[in-house]
Each structure stands twice: as C-alpha cells, then as structure tokens.
Coordinates of C-alpha atoms in Angstrom, one line a residue:
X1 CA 0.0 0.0 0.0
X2 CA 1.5 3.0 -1.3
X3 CA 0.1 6.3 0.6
X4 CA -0.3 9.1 -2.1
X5 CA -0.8 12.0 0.3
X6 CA 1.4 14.8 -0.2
X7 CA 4.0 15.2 2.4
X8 CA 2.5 18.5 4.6
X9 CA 4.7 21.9 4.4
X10 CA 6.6 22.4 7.8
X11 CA 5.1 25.3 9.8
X12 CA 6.3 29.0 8.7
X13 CA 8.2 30.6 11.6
X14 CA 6.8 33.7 12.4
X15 CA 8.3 36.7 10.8
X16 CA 9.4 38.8 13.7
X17 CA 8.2 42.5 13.6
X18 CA 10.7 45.2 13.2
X19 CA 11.0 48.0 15.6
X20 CA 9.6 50.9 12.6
X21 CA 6.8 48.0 12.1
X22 CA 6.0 48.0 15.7
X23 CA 5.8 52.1 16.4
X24 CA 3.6 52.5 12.9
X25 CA 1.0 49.2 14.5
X26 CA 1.2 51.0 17.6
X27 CA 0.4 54.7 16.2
X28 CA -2.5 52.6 14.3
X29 CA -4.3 51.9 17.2
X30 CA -4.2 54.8 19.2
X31 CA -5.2 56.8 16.1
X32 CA -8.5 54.5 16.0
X33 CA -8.7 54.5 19.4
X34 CA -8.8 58.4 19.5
X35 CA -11.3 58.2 16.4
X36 CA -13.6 56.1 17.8
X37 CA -13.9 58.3 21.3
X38 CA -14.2 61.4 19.0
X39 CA -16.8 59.5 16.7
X40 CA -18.9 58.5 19.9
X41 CA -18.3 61.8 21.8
X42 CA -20.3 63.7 18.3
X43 CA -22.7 60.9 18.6
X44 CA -23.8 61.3 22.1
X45 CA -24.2 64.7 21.4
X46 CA -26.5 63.4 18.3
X47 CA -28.2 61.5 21.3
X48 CA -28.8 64.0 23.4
X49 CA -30.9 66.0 20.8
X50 CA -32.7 62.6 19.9
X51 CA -33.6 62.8 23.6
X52 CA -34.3 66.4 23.4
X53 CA -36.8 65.8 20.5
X54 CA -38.6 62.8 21.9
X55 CA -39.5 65.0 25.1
X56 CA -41.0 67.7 22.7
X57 CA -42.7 64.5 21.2
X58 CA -44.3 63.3 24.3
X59 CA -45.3 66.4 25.7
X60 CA -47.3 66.8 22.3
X61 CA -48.6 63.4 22.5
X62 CA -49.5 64.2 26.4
X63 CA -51.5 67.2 25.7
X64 CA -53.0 65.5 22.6
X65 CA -54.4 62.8 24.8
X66 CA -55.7 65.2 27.5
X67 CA -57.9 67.1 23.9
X68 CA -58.7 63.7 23.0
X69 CA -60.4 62.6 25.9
X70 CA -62.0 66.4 26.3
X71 CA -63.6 66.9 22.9
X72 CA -63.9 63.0 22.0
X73 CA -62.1 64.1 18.9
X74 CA -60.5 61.7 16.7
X75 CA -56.4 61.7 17.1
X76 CA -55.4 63.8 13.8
X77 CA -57.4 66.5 14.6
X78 CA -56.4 66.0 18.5
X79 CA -52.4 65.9 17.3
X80 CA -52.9 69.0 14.8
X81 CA -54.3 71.3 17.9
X82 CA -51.5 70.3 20.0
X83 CA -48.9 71.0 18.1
X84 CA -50.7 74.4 16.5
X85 CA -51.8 75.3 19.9
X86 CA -48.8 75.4 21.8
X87 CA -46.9 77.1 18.9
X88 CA -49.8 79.8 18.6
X89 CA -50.3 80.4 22.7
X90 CA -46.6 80.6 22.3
X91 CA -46.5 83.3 19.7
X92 CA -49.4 85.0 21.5
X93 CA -47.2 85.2 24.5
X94 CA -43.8 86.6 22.6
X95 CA -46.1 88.9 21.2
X96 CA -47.7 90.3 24.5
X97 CA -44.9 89.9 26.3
X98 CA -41.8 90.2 24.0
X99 CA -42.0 94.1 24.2
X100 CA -41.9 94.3 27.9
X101 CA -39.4 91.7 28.1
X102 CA -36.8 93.2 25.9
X103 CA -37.7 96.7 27.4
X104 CA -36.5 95.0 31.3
X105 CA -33.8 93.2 29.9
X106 CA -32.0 96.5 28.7
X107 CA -32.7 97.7 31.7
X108 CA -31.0 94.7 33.5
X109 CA -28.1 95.1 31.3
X110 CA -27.7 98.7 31.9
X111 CA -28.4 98.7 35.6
X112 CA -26.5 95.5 36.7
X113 CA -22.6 96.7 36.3
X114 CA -23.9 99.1 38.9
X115 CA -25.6 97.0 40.8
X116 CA -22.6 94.3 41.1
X117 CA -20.6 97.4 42.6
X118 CA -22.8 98.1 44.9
X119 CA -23.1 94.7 46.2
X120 CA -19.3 94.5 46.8
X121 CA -19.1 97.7 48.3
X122 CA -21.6 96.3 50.8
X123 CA -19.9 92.8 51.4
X124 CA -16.8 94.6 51.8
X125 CA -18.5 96.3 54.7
X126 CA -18.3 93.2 56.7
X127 CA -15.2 90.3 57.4
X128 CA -16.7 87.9 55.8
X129 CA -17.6 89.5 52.7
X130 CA -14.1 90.5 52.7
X131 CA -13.4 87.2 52.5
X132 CA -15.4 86.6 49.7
X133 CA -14.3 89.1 47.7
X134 CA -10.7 87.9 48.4
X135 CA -11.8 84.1 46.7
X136 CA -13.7 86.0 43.6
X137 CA -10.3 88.2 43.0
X138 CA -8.6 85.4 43.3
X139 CA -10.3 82.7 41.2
X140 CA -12.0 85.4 39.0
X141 CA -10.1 84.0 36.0
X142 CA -11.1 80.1 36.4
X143 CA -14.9 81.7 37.5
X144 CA -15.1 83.5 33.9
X145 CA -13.7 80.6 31.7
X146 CA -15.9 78.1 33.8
X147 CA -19.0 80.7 32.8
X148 CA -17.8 81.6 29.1
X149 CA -17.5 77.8 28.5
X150 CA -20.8 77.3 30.0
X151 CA -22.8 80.0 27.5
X152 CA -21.0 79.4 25.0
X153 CA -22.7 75.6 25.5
X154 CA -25.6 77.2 25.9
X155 CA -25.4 79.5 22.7
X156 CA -24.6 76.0 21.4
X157 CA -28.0 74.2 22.2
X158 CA -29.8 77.5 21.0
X159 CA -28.7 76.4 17.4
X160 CA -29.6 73.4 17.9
X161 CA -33.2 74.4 19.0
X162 CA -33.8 74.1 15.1
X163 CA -33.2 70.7 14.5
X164 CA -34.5 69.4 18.0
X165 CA -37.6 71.1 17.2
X166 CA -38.3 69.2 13.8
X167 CA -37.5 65.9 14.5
X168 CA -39.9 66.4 17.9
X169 CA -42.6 67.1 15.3
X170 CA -41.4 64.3 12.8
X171 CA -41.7 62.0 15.8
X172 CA -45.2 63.2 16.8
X173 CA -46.5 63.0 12.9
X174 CA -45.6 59.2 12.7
X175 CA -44.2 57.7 16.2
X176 CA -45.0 54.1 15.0
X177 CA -42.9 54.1 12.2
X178 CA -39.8 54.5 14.2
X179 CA -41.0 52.6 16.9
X180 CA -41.7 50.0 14.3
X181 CA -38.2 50.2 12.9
X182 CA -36.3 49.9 16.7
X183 CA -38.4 47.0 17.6
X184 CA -37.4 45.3 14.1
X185 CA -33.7 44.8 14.8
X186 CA -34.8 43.0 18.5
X187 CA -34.8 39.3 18.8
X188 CA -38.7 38.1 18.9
X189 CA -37.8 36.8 22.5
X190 CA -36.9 40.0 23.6
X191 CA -39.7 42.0 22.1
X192 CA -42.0 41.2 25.0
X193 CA -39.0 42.8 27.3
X194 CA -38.4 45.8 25.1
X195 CA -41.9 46.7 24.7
X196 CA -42.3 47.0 28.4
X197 CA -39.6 49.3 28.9
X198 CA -40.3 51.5 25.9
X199 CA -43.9 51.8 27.8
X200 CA -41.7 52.4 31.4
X201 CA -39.5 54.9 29.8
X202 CA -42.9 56.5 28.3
X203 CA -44.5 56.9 31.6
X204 CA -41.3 58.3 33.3
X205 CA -40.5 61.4 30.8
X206 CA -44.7 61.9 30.9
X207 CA -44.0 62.4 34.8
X208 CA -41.3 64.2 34.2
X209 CA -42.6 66.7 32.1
X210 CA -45.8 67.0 33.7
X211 CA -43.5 68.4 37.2
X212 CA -41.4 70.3 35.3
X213 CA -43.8 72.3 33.4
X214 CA -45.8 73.0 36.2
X215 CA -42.9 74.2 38.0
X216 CA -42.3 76.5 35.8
X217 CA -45.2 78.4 36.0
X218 CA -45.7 78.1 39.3
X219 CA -42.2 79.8 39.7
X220 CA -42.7 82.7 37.0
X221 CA -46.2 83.4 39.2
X222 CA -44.8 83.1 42.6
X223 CA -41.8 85.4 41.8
X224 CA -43.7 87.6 39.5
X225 CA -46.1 88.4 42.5
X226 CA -43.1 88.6 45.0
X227 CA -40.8 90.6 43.4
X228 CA -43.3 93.1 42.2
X229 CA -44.7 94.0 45.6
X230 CA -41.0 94.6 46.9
X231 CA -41.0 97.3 44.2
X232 CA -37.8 95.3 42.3
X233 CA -37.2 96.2 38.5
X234 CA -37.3 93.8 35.5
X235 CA -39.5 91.4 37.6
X236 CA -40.6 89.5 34.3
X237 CA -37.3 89.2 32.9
X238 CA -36.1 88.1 36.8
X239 CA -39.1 85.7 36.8
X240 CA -38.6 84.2 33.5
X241 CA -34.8 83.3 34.3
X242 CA -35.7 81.8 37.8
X243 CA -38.7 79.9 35.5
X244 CA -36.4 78.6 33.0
X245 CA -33.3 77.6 35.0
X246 CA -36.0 75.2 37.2
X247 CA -35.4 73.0 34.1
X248 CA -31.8 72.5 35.8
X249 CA -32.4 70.6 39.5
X250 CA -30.5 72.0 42.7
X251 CA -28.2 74.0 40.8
X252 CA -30.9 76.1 38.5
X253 CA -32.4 77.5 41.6
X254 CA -29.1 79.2 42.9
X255 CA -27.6 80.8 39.3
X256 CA -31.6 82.0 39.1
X257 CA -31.2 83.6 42.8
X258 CA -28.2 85.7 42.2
X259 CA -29.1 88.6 39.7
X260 CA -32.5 89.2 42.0
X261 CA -30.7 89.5 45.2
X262 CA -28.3 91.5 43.6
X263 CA -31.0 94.0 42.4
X264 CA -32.3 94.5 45.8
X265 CA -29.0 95.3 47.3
X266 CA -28.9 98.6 45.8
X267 CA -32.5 99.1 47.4
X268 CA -31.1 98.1 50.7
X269 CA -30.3 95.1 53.1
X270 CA -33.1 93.9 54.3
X271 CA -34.7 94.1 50.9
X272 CA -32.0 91.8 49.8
X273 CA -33.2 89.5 53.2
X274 CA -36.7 89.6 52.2
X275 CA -36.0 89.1 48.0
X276 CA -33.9 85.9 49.0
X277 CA -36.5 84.6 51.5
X278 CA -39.2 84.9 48.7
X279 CA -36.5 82.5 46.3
X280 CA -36.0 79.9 48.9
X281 CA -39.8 79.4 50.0
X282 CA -41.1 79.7 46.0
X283 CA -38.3 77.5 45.5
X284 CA -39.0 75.0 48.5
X285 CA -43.1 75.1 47.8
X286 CA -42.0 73.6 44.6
X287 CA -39.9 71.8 44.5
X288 CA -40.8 69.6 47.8
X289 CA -45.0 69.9 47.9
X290 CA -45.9 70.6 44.2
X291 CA -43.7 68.8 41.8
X292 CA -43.5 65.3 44.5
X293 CA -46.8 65.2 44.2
X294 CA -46.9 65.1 40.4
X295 CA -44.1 62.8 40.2
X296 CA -44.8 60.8 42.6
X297 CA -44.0 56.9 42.1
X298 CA -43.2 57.9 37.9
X299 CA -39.8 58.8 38.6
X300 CA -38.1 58.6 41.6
X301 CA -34.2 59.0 41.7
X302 CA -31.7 59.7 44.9
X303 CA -31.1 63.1 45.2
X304 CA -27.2 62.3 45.1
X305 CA -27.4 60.5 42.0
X306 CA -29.6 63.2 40.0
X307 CA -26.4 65.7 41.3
X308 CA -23.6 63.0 40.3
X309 CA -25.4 62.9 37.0
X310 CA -25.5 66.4 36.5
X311 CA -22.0 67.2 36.7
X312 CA -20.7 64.3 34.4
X313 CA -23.8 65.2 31.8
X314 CA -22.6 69.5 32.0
X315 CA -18.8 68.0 31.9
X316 CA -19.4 66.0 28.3
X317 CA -22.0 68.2 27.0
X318 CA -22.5 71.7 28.8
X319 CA -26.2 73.2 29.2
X320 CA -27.7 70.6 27.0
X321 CA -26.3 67.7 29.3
X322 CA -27.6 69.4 32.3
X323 CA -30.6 70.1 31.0
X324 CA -31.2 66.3 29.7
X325 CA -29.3 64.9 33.0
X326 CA -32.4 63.6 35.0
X327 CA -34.8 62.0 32.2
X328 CA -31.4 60.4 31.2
X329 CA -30.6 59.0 34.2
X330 CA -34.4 57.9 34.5
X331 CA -34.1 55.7 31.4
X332 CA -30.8 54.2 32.4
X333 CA -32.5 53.3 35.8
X334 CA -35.4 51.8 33.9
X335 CA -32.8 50.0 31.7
X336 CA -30.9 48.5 34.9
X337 CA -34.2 47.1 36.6
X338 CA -35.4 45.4 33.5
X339 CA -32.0 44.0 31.7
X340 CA -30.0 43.1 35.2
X341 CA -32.1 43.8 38.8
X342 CA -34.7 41.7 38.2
X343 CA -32.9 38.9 36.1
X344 CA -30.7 38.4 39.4
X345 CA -33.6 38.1 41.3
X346 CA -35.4 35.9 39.1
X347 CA -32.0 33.7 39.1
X348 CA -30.7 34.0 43.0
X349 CA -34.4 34.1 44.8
X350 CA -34.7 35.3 48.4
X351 CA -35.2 32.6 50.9
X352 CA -38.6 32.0 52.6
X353 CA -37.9 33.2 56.5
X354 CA -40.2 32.3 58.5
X355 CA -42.4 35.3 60.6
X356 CA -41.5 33.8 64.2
X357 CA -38.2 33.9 64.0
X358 CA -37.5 37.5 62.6
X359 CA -35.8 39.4 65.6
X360 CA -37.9 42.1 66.5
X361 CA -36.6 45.8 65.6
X362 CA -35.1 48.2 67.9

C-alpha cells in the first residue's frame, strides 16, 4: 500500500516585527482609538438631541391625549391642535410679552454693572464679605472661563433648538414608524422585554414633564407676585430666568437667585433678606410639595445621584447635558431594573424566612 498523500509543508516561523513596524501598529491603534472616542463623543451629542426631540414629542402626545379625551375628537385632529396650539399660545405670548421683556432686559443690562458694585461695596463692609471678595479676585479667571464655556454651551443648544424642534414634530406625525423600525432589529424573545420598557421609559418622561412644566409656571407666578410687591425692577425678565433655570435641578435654583438678590442690594439690606427669602420658600413650595406630588411613584431617583449625573452630563456636553441629565438617568434606571435587577432576582431568589423567627426591631 503506497500512501499518495502529499508530504505537509513544515510550519512557517513567524516573521518577527521590526522595531519601525512595531511604532507605525502601535500609532494605528491609538489613532482608532482616539477616532472612535471622538466619533462617539459627536454621537452622544446626536443622542442628546434625539432625547431632546422625543421630550418635545411626548409632551405633544400628552396634551394631545388630554384634547382627545375632552372633545372625543379623533387623534389627527387631537395631534394638529397640540402642536398648532402650543406654537400659537406661544406666539401670542412673545407677542404680549416680547415688548416688555426686551424693554427690562435692557434695563437689567444697563443697571447690573452698577448694581454688582454696589453689592461688593456692601460685602466689603463686613469680614466675611471681605473674605469673599478675596476668593472672587482670586479665582476670578477660572470663575469667567468656567461661565464663558458654559454659554458658549448654551449658545450651542440654542442652534440646535432648530433641529431638535423638527424631529420632535417628525416623531409626533408618525411615532410608530420609528418605533416599528427599533423594535425590528430586537430578537422576537426579547420583544415582550423591550416593549415593556419602551412603555416604562414613556410613563417616566410623561412624569417628568408633567412636574417640570408645572414648575415653571408656578415659579414665573410666585416670583412675579413677590418681586413686584417689593418694588424690584425687570420682575418678568427676573421671573422668567428663575422659571427657565428650574429646568436644571439643585443648581438652577441658585444661578436663578443671584441677579434678584443683587438687584435688591442697591435698594437696601433687608430688601435683599426679604427678596432671597421669597426665592428659597417659591423654591422649597415647589420643589418639595408641588412637583413630589406630580411625580410621585413615575420617577423617583436619589437626590445624590440626580447631582452626580448632573456634573458628568454638564462636563461631556455643557447646558444641553444638564438640561437632559435627570430624564437620562431615568431611562438608564429603567434600563438597569429590566435588563439586570430583576434577572438576578429571578435567578438567586430570596429565601422564605419564617415570621417567628425575625428578631424584633429596635
């Protein structure tokens, strides 16, 4: 028996790299390494709007619902008032309002140079103002690039309003569509799983909105009324700052604080006492009696956490990150009970304990 199998080739040794070989492999993958992080920084960015758009998208769907079940109308005609309606009450209110506004804030702009002067004539009255002023002259340069880099953000998402704004009204025309197409690329046994957190995350920006849009007119009419009866000027413009930083928890409330306080320093003292006291309790009311109620049980994050997430969100992505920081950390919640909290309880169950033997508490 003759075996007719050719004879195998010996094994190649491996061709050692040379050093030049070595630097270019290595400069290849930190180049793709840097690409990638810039090509995923841009796209969380992209993300962010996305997010930004499908909160414009549910609020229209929310206050399309609430016409629906008023009028008994059918849903196009329900959809076409909500989004004409809250672009023509918005319109009506710029137009009522605009005037006024613009009138108060050149007046802010012209009187608060003065009014900063003033303010640090009268801390440097006292040891511990002295003491402030000594921090603000001495960090006054990192203070102004922190607050250029932050408006400059915020100039940022103000182009961005554009874009946002469309594809929160492309997501309103036709919702299924691109609900439709997400739900394609999920495995059949998973769909059950998805669709319950899409209807989770749903509930939880619903909640959301619903506090934070009543907090915001609750703080424009609670300062408007306060801060008009101790006689301070540009209370719409004051009002309207305070309203719109309450979008931003914990830290809105104290950037919306300053320029009122300010203003009632060159009135006097105990204005200034009385101006901050009307902040705090508008702010308090609001925040811990009002919006709880609203939200309660829809989305409930640690207080800790929604701050944590604040300052990594305004760290990668300035006001827009800030802004978006507590429905984002909402819907990674939601995403940690459903994919891993409850799969490890499902897997490790807790073991029955028997009510007579639990030690009684303390």
């Amino acid at each position: 028996m003759i075996d007719t199998t050719p004879p195998k080739n010996p094994p190649r040794p491996k061709r050692e790299l040379t050093y030049i070989q070595k630097v270019w492999h290595t400069v290849g993958i930190v180049a793709l390494l840097v690409i990638v992080v810039l090509i995923a920084r841009v796209a969380f960015n992209v993300l962010l709007m996305i997010l930004a758009a499908t909160l414009i998208s549910t609020y229209f769907h929310g206050l399309g619902n609430i016409i629906q079940r008023k009028t008994k109308w059918g849903r196009k005609p329900a959809m076409i008032l909500s989004v004409g309606g809250s672009f023509a009450i918005l319109a009506v209110l710029l137009w009522f309002m605009g005037t006024k506004i613009q009138h108060q804030v050149a007046q802010l702009s012209h009187t608060l140079p003065n009014t900063i002067n003033a303010a640090r004539g009268k801390l440097a009255e006292t040891p511990v103002g002295q003491q402030v002023l000594t921090y603000l002259d001495d960090n006054s340069g990192k203070i102004f690039t922190t607050a250029q880099h932050f408006f400059s953000t915020s100039f940022g998402v103000l182009g961005n309003i554009y874009i946002i704004m469309f594809l929160g009204i492309f997501f309103t025309v036709s919702p299924t569509v691109y609900k439709d197409g997400f739900m394609i690329i999920i495995p059949p046994d998973k769909k059950e799983l998805w669709q319950c957190i899409m209807n989770r995350v749903n509930f939880s920006l619903k909640g959301w909105l619903k506090g934070t849009l009543l907090s915001i007119v609750l703080i424009f009419i609670m300062l408007t009324i306060g801060l008009t009866i101790m006689g301070i000027p540009a209370v719409l413009v004051l009002a309207l700052i305070a309203a719109m930083l309450k979008i931003i928890p914990n830290f809105g409330s104290l950037v919306a604080m300053i320029p009122g306080v300010l203003l009632a320093l060159t009135v006097s003292t105990n204005t200034a006492i009385i101006v901050t006291l009307i902040y705090i309790v508008s702010q308090t009311v609001v925040s811990n009696i009002v919006t709880p109620i609203i939200q309660n049980k829809i989305i409930n994050l640690p207080p800790a956490l929604t701050i944590i997430s604040q300052v990594i969100m305004g760290t990668l992505s300035g006001a827009l990150g800030i802004i978006l920081a507590v429905p984002l950390l909402a819907i990674i919640v939601i995403l940690a009970d459903e994919l891993y909290v409850k799969k490890i309880n499902e897997d490790n169950p807790k073991p029955h304990v028997d009510a007579k033997h639990v030690p009684l508490a303390d």
